[in-house]
Short mmCIF file of C-alpha atoms and ligand atoms in Angstrom, two decimals:
data_model
loop_
_atom_site.label_atom_id
_atom_site.label_comp_id
_atom_site.label_asym_id
_atom_site.label_seq_id
_atom_site.Cartn_x
_atom_site.Cartn_y
_atom_site.Cartn_z
CA MET A 1403 108.76 103.72 -32.02
CA GLY A 1404 109.75 107.12 -33.34
CA HIS A 1405 111.42 106.00 -36.54
CA ASN A 1406 110.84 106.84 -40.16
CA ASN A 1407 109.81 104.33 -42.75
CA HIS A 1408 113.31 103.08 -43.48
CA ASN A 1409 114.21 99.70 -42.04
CA PHE A 1410 114.44 100.29 -38.33
CA PHE A 1411 117.54 98.57 -37.04
CA ALA A 1412 117.47 98.53 -33.22
CA PRO A 1413 121.01 97.63 -32.14
CA GLU A 1414 119.94 96.93 -28.54
CA VAL A 1415 118.05 93.79 -29.57
CA PHE A 1416 120.53 92.44 -32.10
CA SER A 1417 123.75 90.60 -31.35
CA MET A 1418 126.84 92.70 -30.88
CA ASN A 1419 128.30 92.24 -34.38
CA SER A 1420 125.13 93.03 -36.30
CA GLU A 1421 124.43 96.08 -38.42
CA PHE A 1422 122.16 97.20 -41.20
CA GLU A 1423 124.78 98.06 -43.72
CA GLY A 1424 124.06 99.36 -47.20
CA LEU A 1425 121.10 97.46 -48.47
CA GLU A 1426 120.71 94.65 -45.99
CA LEU A 1427 121.19 93.15 -42.58
CA ASN A 1428 124.65 91.94 -41.78
CA LEU A 1429 125.32 89.42 -39.00
CA GLY A 1430 128.90 88.87 -37.91
CA GLY A 1431 130.12 90.21 -41.25
CA CYS A 1432 127.83 87.90 -43.28
CA ASN A 1433 124.86 89.35 -45.12
CA ALA A 1434 121.42 87.91 -44.63
CA THR A 1435 120.88 87.00 -48.28
CA SER A 1436 124.11 84.99 -48.50
CA LEU A 1437 123.39 83.17 -45.23
CA ALA A 1438 119.89 82.27 -46.43
CA ARG A 1439 121.16 81.15 -49.84
CA GLU A 1440 123.96 79.05 -48.38
CA PHE A 1441 122.17 77.44 -45.43
CA GLY A 1442 118.46 77.80 -46.19
CA THR A 1443 115.75 79.20 -43.94
CA PRO A 1444 114.55 79.26 -41.24
CA LEU A 1445 118.06 79.68 -39.92
CA PHE A 1446 119.45 80.40 -36.45
CA VAL A 1447 122.53 82.62 -36.77
CA ILE A 1448 124.66 82.81 -33.63
CA ASP A 1449 127.24 85.58 -33.18
CA GLU A 1450 130.20 83.61 -31.83
CA PRO A 1451 132.29 86.49 -30.42
CA ASP A 1452 129.18 87.93 -28.77
CA PHE A 1453 128.44 84.59 -27.07
CA LYS A 1454 131.98 84.32 -25.72
CA PHE A 1455 131.96 87.94 -24.63
CA ARG A 1456 128.76 87.49 -22.61
CA ALA A 1457 129.92 84.25 -21.00
CA GLN A 1458 133.17 85.97 -20.03
CA ALA A 1459 131.32 89.06 -18.78
CA TRP A 1460 129.24 86.98 -16.33
CA LYS A 1461 132.37 85.21 -15.12
CA GLU A 1462 134.27 88.45 -14.55
CA ALA A 1463 131.26 90.12 -12.95
CA LEU A 1464 130.86 87.25 -10.47
CA GLU A 1465 134.55 87.36 -9.58
CA GLU A 1466 134.59 91.14 -9.25
CA SER A 1467 131.40 91.44 -7.21
CA PHE A 1468 131.86 88.48 -4.88
CA GLU A 1469 135.67 88.56 -4.79
CA GLY A 1470 136.85 85.77 -2.46
CA SER A 1471 133.30 84.36 -2.29
CA ALA A 1472 132.86 83.91 -6.04
CA GLY A 1473 131.77 80.37 -6.80
CA MET A 1474 131.19 79.42 -10.42
CA VAL A 1475 129.12 80.57 -13.36
CA PHE A 1476 127.22 77.54 -14.68
CA TYR A 1477 125.80 78.15 -18.15
CA ALA A 1478 122.27 76.67 -18.26
CA ALA A 1479 122.55 74.23 -21.16
CA LYS A 1480 118.80 74.01 -21.61
CA ALA A 1481 118.76 77.54 -23.11
CA PHE A 1482 120.80 76.21 -26.04
CA ILE A 1483 123.60 73.71 -26.26
CA SER A 1484 125.55 71.98 -29.01
CA VAL A 1485 128.91 70.25 -28.92
CA GLU A 1486 130.67 73.34 -30.26
CA VAL A 1487 128.87 75.68 -27.84
CA ALA A 1488 129.90 73.40 -24.96
CA LYS A 1489 133.51 73.88 -26.15
CA TRP A 1490 133.08 77.67 -26.13
CA ILE A 1491 131.79 77.44 -22.57
CA ASN A 1492 134.72 75.27 -21.61
CA ASP A 1493 137.19 77.68 -23.23
CA CYS A 1494 135.73 80.48 -21.08
CA GLY A 1495 136.53 78.41 -18.01
CA ILE A 1496 132.96 78.44 -16.70
CA GLY A 1497 130.71 75.55 -15.71
CA LEU A 1498 127.71 73.88 -17.28
CA ASP A 1499 124.33 73.16 -15.75
CA VAL A 1500 122.66 70.15 -17.37
CA CYS A 1501 119.30 68.70 -16.40
CA THR A 1502 118.99 65.53 -18.48
CA GLY A 1503 121.11 62.66 -19.72
CA GLY A 1504 120.84 64.16 -23.20
CA GLU A 1505 122.36 67.48 -22.15
CA LEU A 1506 125.03 65.60 -20.23
CA ALA A 1507 125.79 63.54 -23.36
CA VAL A 1508 126.40 66.73 -25.38
CA ALA A 1509 128.76 68.00 -22.68
CA LEU A 1510 130.67 64.73 -22.61
CA ALA A 1511 130.85 64.65 -26.42
CA ALA A 1512 132.57 68.04 -26.17
CA ASN A 1513 135.02 66.64 -23.59
CA PHE A 1514 133.60 69.11 -21.11
CA PRO A 1515 135.35 68.54 -17.76
CA ALA A 1516 132.91 66.77 -15.44
CA GLU A 1517 134.26 68.67 -12.43
CA ARG A 1518 132.59 71.79 -13.86
CA ILE A 1519 129.19 70.14 -14.53
CA GLU A 1520 126.18 70.36 -12.22
CA LEU A 1521 123.24 67.98 -12.68
CA HIS A 1522 119.74 69.41 -12.19
CA GLY A 1523 116.23 68.11 -12.79
CA ASN A 1524 113.11 67.44 -10.74
CA ASN A 1525 112.79 63.81 -11.87
CA LYS A 1526 116.19 62.47 -12.83
CA SER A 1527 116.20 58.84 -13.87
CA GLU A 1528 118.44 56.33 -12.14
CA ALA A 1529 120.37 56.05 -15.41
CA GLU A 1530 120.95 59.81 -15.44
CA ILE A 1531 122.05 59.83 -11.81
CA SER A 1532 124.35 56.83 -12.29
CA LYS A 1533 125.96 58.37 -15.36
CA ALA A 1534 126.55 61.65 -13.54
CA ILE A 1535 128.13 59.85 -10.59
CA ALA A 1536 130.25 57.67 -12.86
CA VAL A 1537 131.71 60.58 -14.82
CA GLY A 1538 132.27 62.53 -11.61
CA VAL A 1539 130.12 65.64 -11.95
CA ARG A 1540 130.92 68.44 -9.56
CA ALA A 1541 127.53 68.29 -7.85
CA ILE A 1542 124.06 66.86 -8.12
CA VAL A 1543 121.30 69.27 -7.17
CA VAL A 1544 118.84 67.06 -5.33
CA ASP A 1545 115.19 67.89 -5.83
CA SER A 1546 113.09 65.41 -3.80
CA PHE A 1547 113.15 62.93 -0.92
CA TYR A 1548 113.06 60.03 -3.40
CA GLU A 1549 116.15 61.49 -4.98
CA ILE A 1550 118.04 61.68 -1.69
CA GLU A 1551 117.55 57.93 -1.40
CA ARG A 1552 118.37 57.26 -5.07
CA VAL A 1553 121.52 59.36 -5.23
CA ALA A 1554 122.71 57.97 -1.88
CA ARG A 1555 122.15 54.39 -3.00
CA LEU A 1556 123.69 54.80 -6.46
CA ALA A 1557 126.71 56.65 -5.05
CA ALA A 1558 127.20 53.92 -2.43
CA GLU A 1559 127.00 51.26 -5.16
CA ALA A 1560 129.63 53.15 -7.14
CA GLY A 1561 131.81 53.39 -4.03
CA LYS A 1562 131.72 57.19 -4.10
CA ILE A 1563 130.76 60.04 -1.84
CA GLN A 1564 128.66 62.39 -3.98
CA LYS A 1565 128.60 66.11 -3.38
CA VAL A 1566 125.02 67.43 -3.42
CA LEU A 1567 123.17 70.70 -3.14
CA LEU A 1568 119.52 70.85 -2.11
CA ARG A 1569 117.15 72.70 -4.41
CA LEU A 1570 114.95 74.85 -2.23
CA THR A 1571 111.82 76.80 -3.05
CA ALA A 1572 112.03 80.06 -1.23
CA GLY A 1573 108.43 81.14 -1.77
CA ILE A 1574 109.02 83.63 -4.55
CA GLU A 1575 107.40 83.82 -7.92
CA ALA A 1576 109.37 86.08 -10.16
CA HIS A 1577 108.00 87.54 -13.35
CA THR A 1578 109.24 90.24 -15.62
CA HIS A 1579 109.26 93.53 -13.71
CA GLU A 1580 107.43 92.07 -10.72
CA PHE A 1581 107.63 89.35 -8.16
CA ILE A 1582 105.33 87.78 -5.64
CA ALA A 1583 106.55 86.53 -2.29
CA THR A 1584 104.35 83.81 -0.83
CA ALA A 1585 104.59 81.63 2.23
CA HIS A 1586 103.72 78.44 0.38
CA GLU A 1587 104.89 77.08 -2.89
CA ASP A 1588 102.83 75.51 -5.60
CA VAL A 1589 105.60 74.35 -7.92
CA LYS A 1590 106.98 70.97 -8.86
CA PHE A 1591 110.60 71.88 -8.07
CA GLY A 1592 112.49 71.40 -4.87
CA PHE A 1593 111.96 71.39 -1.13
CA SER A 1594 109.86 74.17 0.33
CA ILE A 1595 111.47 76.14 3.13
CA ALA A 1596 108.19 77.32 4.65
CA SER A 1597 106.69 73.84 5.08
CA GLY A 1598 109.78 72.46 6.81
CA ALA A 1599 110.53 70.08 3.94
CA ALA A 1600 113.85 71.81 3.31
CA TRP A 1601 115.07 71.22 6.86
CA LYS A 1602 113.85 67.63 6.81
CA ALA A 1603 115.84 67.12 3.59
CA VAL A 1604 118.96 68.50 5.31
CA GLU A 1605 118.56 65.94 8.09
CA GLU A 1606 117.97 63.11 5.61
CA VAL A 1607 121.10 63.97 3.63
CA GLN A 1608 123.14 64.18 6.84
CA GLN A 1609 122.23 60.59 7.60
CA ARG A 1610 123.63 59.23 4.31
CA ALA A 1611 127.29 58.35 4.39
CA SER A 1612 127.52 58.43 0.59
CA LEU A 1613 126.29 62.05 0.35
CA ARG A 1614 128.11 65.22 1.23
CA LEU A 1615 125.90 68.28 1.56
CA ALA A 1616 127.68 71.35 0.16
CA GLY A 1617 124.89 73.90 0.33
CA PHE A 1618 121.61 75.21 -1.04
CA HIS A 1619 120.30 76.13 -4.46
CA SER A 1620 117.39 78.23 -5.60
CA HIS A 1621 116.19 79.32 -9.04
CA ILE A 1622 113.31 81.76 -8.76
CA GLY A 1623 112.22 82.17 -12.38
CA SER A 1624 113.18 83.68 -15.68
CA GLN A 1625 113.46 87.02 -17.49
CA ILE A 1626 113.89 88.90 -14.20
CA PHE A 1627 115.14 92.49 -14.13
CA SER A 1628 115.17 93.45 -10.46
CA THR A 1629 117.12 92.15 -7.48
CA GLU A 1630 114.16 92.04 -5.07
CA GLY A 1631 113.19 88.44 -5.78
CA PHE A 1632 116.81 87.26 -5.61
CA ALA A 1633 117.26 89.22 -2.38
CA ILE A 1634 114.31 87.54 -0.65
CA ALA A 1635 115.48 84.11 -1.83
CA ALA A 1636 119.03 84.83 -0.67
CA SER A 1637 117.89 85.97 2.76
CA ARG A 1638 115.75 82.84 3.25
CA LEU A 1639 118.56 80.56 2.07
CA VAL A 1640 121.12 82.27 4.29
CA ALA A 1641 118.77 81.92 7.26
CA LEU A 1642 118.75 78.17 6.62
CA LEU A 1643 122.55 78.13 6.37
CA ALA A 1644 122.57 79.72 9.82
CA LYS A 1645 120.15 77.12 11.16
CA TYR A 1646 122.45 74.43 9.80
CA ARG A 1647 125.45 76.00 11.56
CA ASP A 1648 123.49 76.18 14.83
CA HIS A 1649 122.51 72.50 14.63
CA PHE A 1650 125.58 70.86 13.19
CA ASN A 1651 128.26 73.22 14.40
CA SER A 1652 129.80 73.62 10.95
CA GLU A 1653 129.07 75.90 8.00
CA LEU A 1654 127.94 74.81 4.55
CA PRO A 1655 130.36 76.25 1.97
CA GLU A 1656 128.11 76.92 -1.06
CA LEU A 1657 125.08 78.87 -2.24
CA ASP A 1658 123.74 78.73 -5.81
CA LEU A 1659 121.28 81.48 -6.72
CA GLY A 1660 120.30 80.06 -10.13
CA GLY A 1661 119.64 81.98 -13.34
CA GLY A 1662 116.81 84.08 -14.69
CA TYR A 1663 118.54 87.36 -15.64
CA GLY A 1664 116.43 89.27 -18.16
CA ILE A 1665 117.34 90.35 -21.69
CA ALA A 1666 116.06 92.87 -24.24
CA TYR A 1667 113.58 91.49 -26.75
CA LEU A 1668 112.05 94.75 -27.98
CA PRO A 1669 113.53 98.08 -29.08
CA GLY A 1670 114.07 100.32 -26.07
CA GLU A 1671 114.57 97.45 -23.65
CA THR A 1672 117.89 96.78 -21.93
CA SER A 1673 119.40 93.47 -20.87
CA VAL A 1674 120.40 93.08 -17.23
CA ASP A 1675 123.94 94.29 -16.67
CA PRO A 1676 125.95 91.44 -15.07
CA LEU A 1677 128.13 93.60 -12.84
CA GLU A 1678 125.27 95.81 -11.72
CA ILE A 1679 122.99 92.98 -10.61
CA LEU A 1680 125.75 90.83 -9.12
CA ARG A 1681 127.07 93.76 -7.05
CA GLU A 1682 123.59 94.15 -5.59
CA LEU A 1683 123.31 90.41 -4.96
CA SER A 1684 126.71 90.36 -3.33
CA HIS A 1685 125.64 93.17 -1.04
CA VAL A 1686 122.48 91.28 -0.03
CA VAL A 1687 124.26 87.97 0.59
CA ARG A 1688 127.02 89.63 2.60
CA SER A 1689 124.68 91.61 4.80
CA GLU A 1690 122.44 88.57 5.41
CA CYS A 1691 125.50 86.52 6.36
CA ALA A 1692 126.74 89.28 8.65
CA LYS A 1693 123.33 89.35 10.34
CA HIS A 1694 123.73 85.65 11.19
CA GLN A 1695 127.48 85.90 11.85
CA LEU A 1696 128.17 83.47 9.03
CA ALA A 1697 131.16 83.49 6.72
CA CYS A 1698 130.03 84.34 3.18
CA PRO A 1699 129.69 81.06 1.26
CA LEU A 1700 130.92 80.57 -2.30
CA VAL A 1701 128.12 81.95 -4.48
CA SER A 1702 127.38 80.45 -7.89
CA ILE A 1703 124.92 81.52 -10.58
CA GLU A 1704 123.34 79.84 -13.62
CA PRO A 1705 122.60 82.30 -16.43
CA GLY A 1706 121.22 80.70 -19.60
CA ARG A 1707 119.14 83.23 -21.49
CA ALA A 1708 121.41 86.13 -20.51
CA ILE A 1709 124.37 84.49 -22.25
CA VAL A 1710 122.87 82.98 -25.39
CA GLY A 1711 119.57 84.83 -25.90
CA PRO A 1712 120.88 88.09 -27.38
CA THR A 1713 123.52 86.36 -29.55
CA THR A 1714 121.17 84.73 -32.05
CA THR A 1715 118.96 85.97 -34.87
CA THR A 1716 116.44 83.85 -36.77
CA ILE A 1717 116.20 84.43 -40.51
CA TYR A 1718 112.91 83.45 -42.15
CA SER A 1719 111.70 83.60 -45.74
CA VAL A 1720 108.31 85.15 -46.39
CA GLY A 1721 105.95 82.78 -48.21
CA THR A 1722 102.56 84.48 -48.34
CA THR A 1723 100.81 87.62 -47.15
CA LYS A 1724 97.19 88.64 -46.84
CA ASN A 1725 95.21 91.59 -45.57
CA VAL A 1726 92.37 91.14 -43.12
CA GLN A 1727 89.80 93.71 -42.06
CA LEU A 1728 89.25 93.58 -38.31
CA ASP A 1729 85.94 94.11 -36.51
CA ASN A 1730 87.12 97.54 -35.41
CA GLY A 1731 87.51 98.60 -39.03
CA LYS A 1732 91.30 98.47 -38.94
CA ASN A 1733 93.43 96.31 -41.19
CA ARG A 1734 95.91 93.67 -40.25
CA ARG A 1735 98.46 92.23 -42.60
CA TYR A 1736 99.35 88.58 -42.12
CA ILE A 1737 102.89 87.69 -43.14
CA ALA A 1738 103.55 83.94 -43.18
CA VAL A 1739 107.11 82.69 -42.81
CA ASP A 1740 108.63 79.27 -43.43
CA GLY A 1741 108.93 78.30 -39.74
CA GLY A 1742 106.87 79.31 -36.73
CA MET A 1743 105.93 77.51 -33.53
CA SER A 1744 108.27 74.62 -34.36
CA ASP A 1745 111.34 76.89 -34.06
CA ASN A 1746 109.92 79.48 -31.65
CA ILE A 1747 107.23 78.25 -29.29
CA ARG A 1748 107.70 81.11 -26.82
CA THR A 1749 105.09 83.41 -28.35
CA ALA A 1750 102.43 80.70 -28.19
CA LEU A 1751 103.59 79.36 -24.82
CA TYR A 1752 104.33 82.54 -22.84
CA GLN A 1753 102.92 85.38 -24.95
CA ALA A 1754 106.55 86.35 -25.47
CA GLU A 1755 107.16 89.40 -27.62
CA TYR A 1756 109.72 89.75 -30.38
CA PHE A 1757 110.94 92.33 -32.87
CA ALA A 1758 111.54 91.79 -36.58
CA ILE A 1759 113.13 93.64 -39.44
CA LEU A 1760 113.06 93.31 -43.20
CA ALA A 1761 116.53 91.87 -43.73
CA ASN A 1762 117.29 91.59 -47.45
CA ARG A 1763 116.57 95.08 -48.78
CA VAL A 1764 115.69 98.62 -47.85
CA SER A 1765 112.06 99.64 -47.99
CA THR A 1766 110.50 103.07 -47.62
CA ASP A 1767 106.94 101.79 -47.98
CA ASP A 1768 104.44 102.67 -45.26
CA LEU A 1769 104.62 100.77 -42.01
CA ILE A 1770 101.40 98.90 -41.39
CA SER A 1771 100.01 96.77 -38.61
CA SER A 1772 101.24 93.25 -39.29
CA ARG A 1773 101.26 89.83 -37.69
CA ILE A 1774 104.04 87.34 -38.41
CA VAL A 1775 102.73 83.80 -38.46
CA GLY A 1776 104.27 80.43 -39.23
CA LYS A 1777 103.36 77.54 -41.51
CA HIS A 1778 101.81 75.19 -38.96
CA CYS A 1779 98.21 73.99 -38.83
CA GLU A 1780 97.33 76.00 -35.76
CA SER A 1781 95.87 79.50 -35.40
CA GLY A 1782 98.13 80.07 -32.38
CA ASP A 1783 101.17 79.60 -34.61
CA ILE A 1784 102.29 83.21 -34.23
CA VAL A 1785 105.85 84.52 -34.15
CA ILE A 1786 104.94 88.18 -33.54
CA ARG A 1787 101.37 89.09 -32.68
CA GLU A 1788 101.59 92.75 -33.60
CA ILE A 1789 104.33 94.73 -35.32
CA GLU A 1790 104.55 97.64 -37.73
CA LEU A 1791 106.20 96.43 -40.91
CA HIS A 1792 106.56 97.72 -44.45
CA GLY A 1793 103.46 97.23 -46.58
CA ASP A 1794 105.47 95.99 -49.55
CA ILE A 1795 106.97 92.97 -47.79
CA SER A 1796 106.23 90.09 -50.10
CA PRO A 1797 107.09 86.46 -50.90
CA GLY A 1798 110.82 85.92 -51.19
CA ASP A 1799 111.73 88.66 -48.71
CA LEU A 1800 113.75 87.76 -45.63
CA LEU A 1801 112.67 88.68 -42.13
CA ALA A 1802 115.12 88.66 -39.23
CA VAL A 1803 113.90 88.12 -35.66
CA PRO A 1804 116.61 88.96 -33.09
CA ALA A 1805 117.15 87.64 -29.54
CA THR A 1806 116.06 84.08 -30.36
CA GLY A 1807 119.13 82.32 -28.92
CA ALA A 1808 117.50 81.07 -25.73
CA TYR A 1809 114.69 78.51 -25.74
CA GLY A 1810 114.29 78.74 -29.52
CA ARG A 1811 116.24 75.91 -31.14
CA SER A 1812 116.35 74.11 -27.77
CA MET A 1813 112.55 73.97 -27.60
CA ALA A 1814 112.13 73.27 -31.33
CA SER A 1815 109.78 70.50 -32.35
CA ASN A 1816 108.95 68.50 -35.45
CA TYR A 1817 105.29 69.50 -35.39
CA ASN A 1818 103.74 68.90 -38.80
CA HIS A 1819 106.89 66.91 -39.61
CA VAL A 1820 108.83 70.07 -40.19
CA PRO A 1821 112.59 69.46 -40.08
CA ARG A 1822 114.22 71.55 -37.35
CA PRO A 1823 116.39 74.46 -38.57
CA ALA A 1824 120.17 74.63 -38.77
CA VAL A 1825 122.30 76.71 -36.42
CA VAL A 1826 125.16 78.64 -38.02
CA ALA A 1827 127.94 80.50 -36.21
CA VAL A 1828 129.18 83.75 -37.73
CA LYS A 1829 132.43 85.54 -36.99
CA ASN A 1830 134.38 88.16 -38.98
CA GLY A 1831 132.59 87.48 -42.25
CA LYS A 1832 132.90 83.70 -41.98
CA ALA A 1833 130.09 81.24 -41.30
CA ARG A 1834 130.04 77.60 -40.25
CA LEU A 1835 127.37 75.08 -39.30
CA LEU A 1836 127.07 74.10 -35.64
CA VAL A 1837 123.91 72.07 -36.03
CA ARG A 1838 122.83 70.96 -39.50
CA ARG A 1839 119.26 71.25 -40.72
CA GLU A 1840 117.17 68.11 -40.28
CA THR A 1841 116.13 66.31 -43.41
CA GLU A 1842 113.03 64.36 -44.28
CA ALA A 1843 115.23 61.27 -44.02
CA ASP A 1844 115.98 62.23 -40.39
CA LEU A 1845 112.27 62.46 -39.73
CA LEU A 1846 111.58 59.08 -41.34
CA ALA A 1847 114.52 57.40 -39.64
CA LEU A 1848 112.50 56.72 -36.49
CA ASP A 1849 109.58 55.02 -38.21
CA VAL A 1850 109.68 51.26 -37.86
CA VAL A 1851 107.63 48.57 -39.49
CA GLU A 1852 108.11 45.31 -37.66
CA PRO A 1853 106.10 42.11 -37.20
CA GLU A 1854 104.23 41.92 -33.91
CA ARG A 1855 105.62 39.69 -31.20
CA SER A 1856 104.58 38.41 -27.80
CA ILE A 1857 106.03 40.27 -24.85
C1 LIG B 2303 116.20 77.38 -16.47
C2 LIG B 2303 117.16 77.36 -15.39
C3 LIG B 2303 118.25 78.23 -15.41
C4 LIG B 2303 118.49 79.24 -16.49
O1 LIG B 2303 117.47 80.20 -16.56
P1 LIG B 2303 117.65 81.47 -17.52
O2 LIG B 2303 116.37 82.20 -17.37
O3 LIG B 2303 117.86 80.96 -18.89
O4 LIG B 2303 118.82 82.22 -17.01
C5 LIG B 2303 119.17 78.14 -14.38
N1 LIG B 2303 119.02 77.24 -13.38
C6 LIG B 2303 117.97 76.39 -13.33
C7 LIG B 2303 117.87 75.43 -12.22
C8 LIG B 2303 117.01 76.42 -14.32
O5 LIG B 2303 115.97 75.59 -14.26
#
């Protein structure tokens, strides 16, 4: 990494208002020790101005790059949502993409305007669909033939005409730094274009008086850095818009290209620049539309990770350490923290990589090969598989892991009956709880002892 033995603060992976100042890490003007003392650990610390800045940046970038064809930025709630965060999103004037009744409930609890909510999901329940129709969401993104029937029926029962988009699979698998274009799709989401299912879905929707087809949606994956995958998806979607125009003699007004924009997790990495990627996407969509002599539709996007991921840092307390001699003769130091796979499953689930820093003091001790593990009864309970950390890190020290805002708290579990961590917002030296820490009473609250009965 090319750094000396002093704590290596890599600003590119920490939230905007973070610094290593004096003797310790400072997040939004609050030092790590005070945050840990006040709120306990593990703790998710979200940089409020940074979150708002990123949400605004995606909005402005969409408007600047697509100009008159800018649709809406829908923040993907599944990355992380709370009532207060939904209010921040609302204040920015952007939309919200929810994919369950639970996420919708959070939005409604925040008085989030339904006309800026999109409902997603590959297996929405009738209750979820009915609720979305009743509150008047902007659009339902329909994922299957069953759902065409369900949404049509429930909208008719409610006496409404529901605006829908069709979720299409464009035959692209996007991964970090690479993508694979295939003719056939082996995923649970959406209607495949190649098989003809997508066109059949168009015809089915057209036959339902209670549905109004507004356009097509595609979400090709996550943590993507290049435009190639988006470009292929856009060209296939635009081709279908043209087919629609040819058949029905009118043009569908909307295209939603989903989320998936990549962020920096490790020192030296760079998050996708909103304006840069959206300018390229705009160019692709416009030239594909020109090819088919179509007017450019309103283009929407759904960034989740790219807005919330970089804004949040997890603070852990170190509980134990041990040194292990490996078969190759080298040593590895295990550092166990007070959380783990219950607050960050991404390392175990996707082999995701993270960075960490000693947060509560300066050390000049030698950097040695270390593995940060959690407290769960599972060998795969690893936060960081391999990292160089100071050899004197010991119980009571604080470790900070940056870029944990997306799919951290939102994927948290109660494995081993561990209460899920709190989320604290920091801004200008002030801190406030957004989500309180669970208690053992919360965990026990679901246990019921009741006499058996006939059913
Ligand atoms: C997950 C998801 C997103 C957000 O993905 P990010 O990688 O967090 O940007 C957007 N749209 C849909 C449909 C999704 O499933």
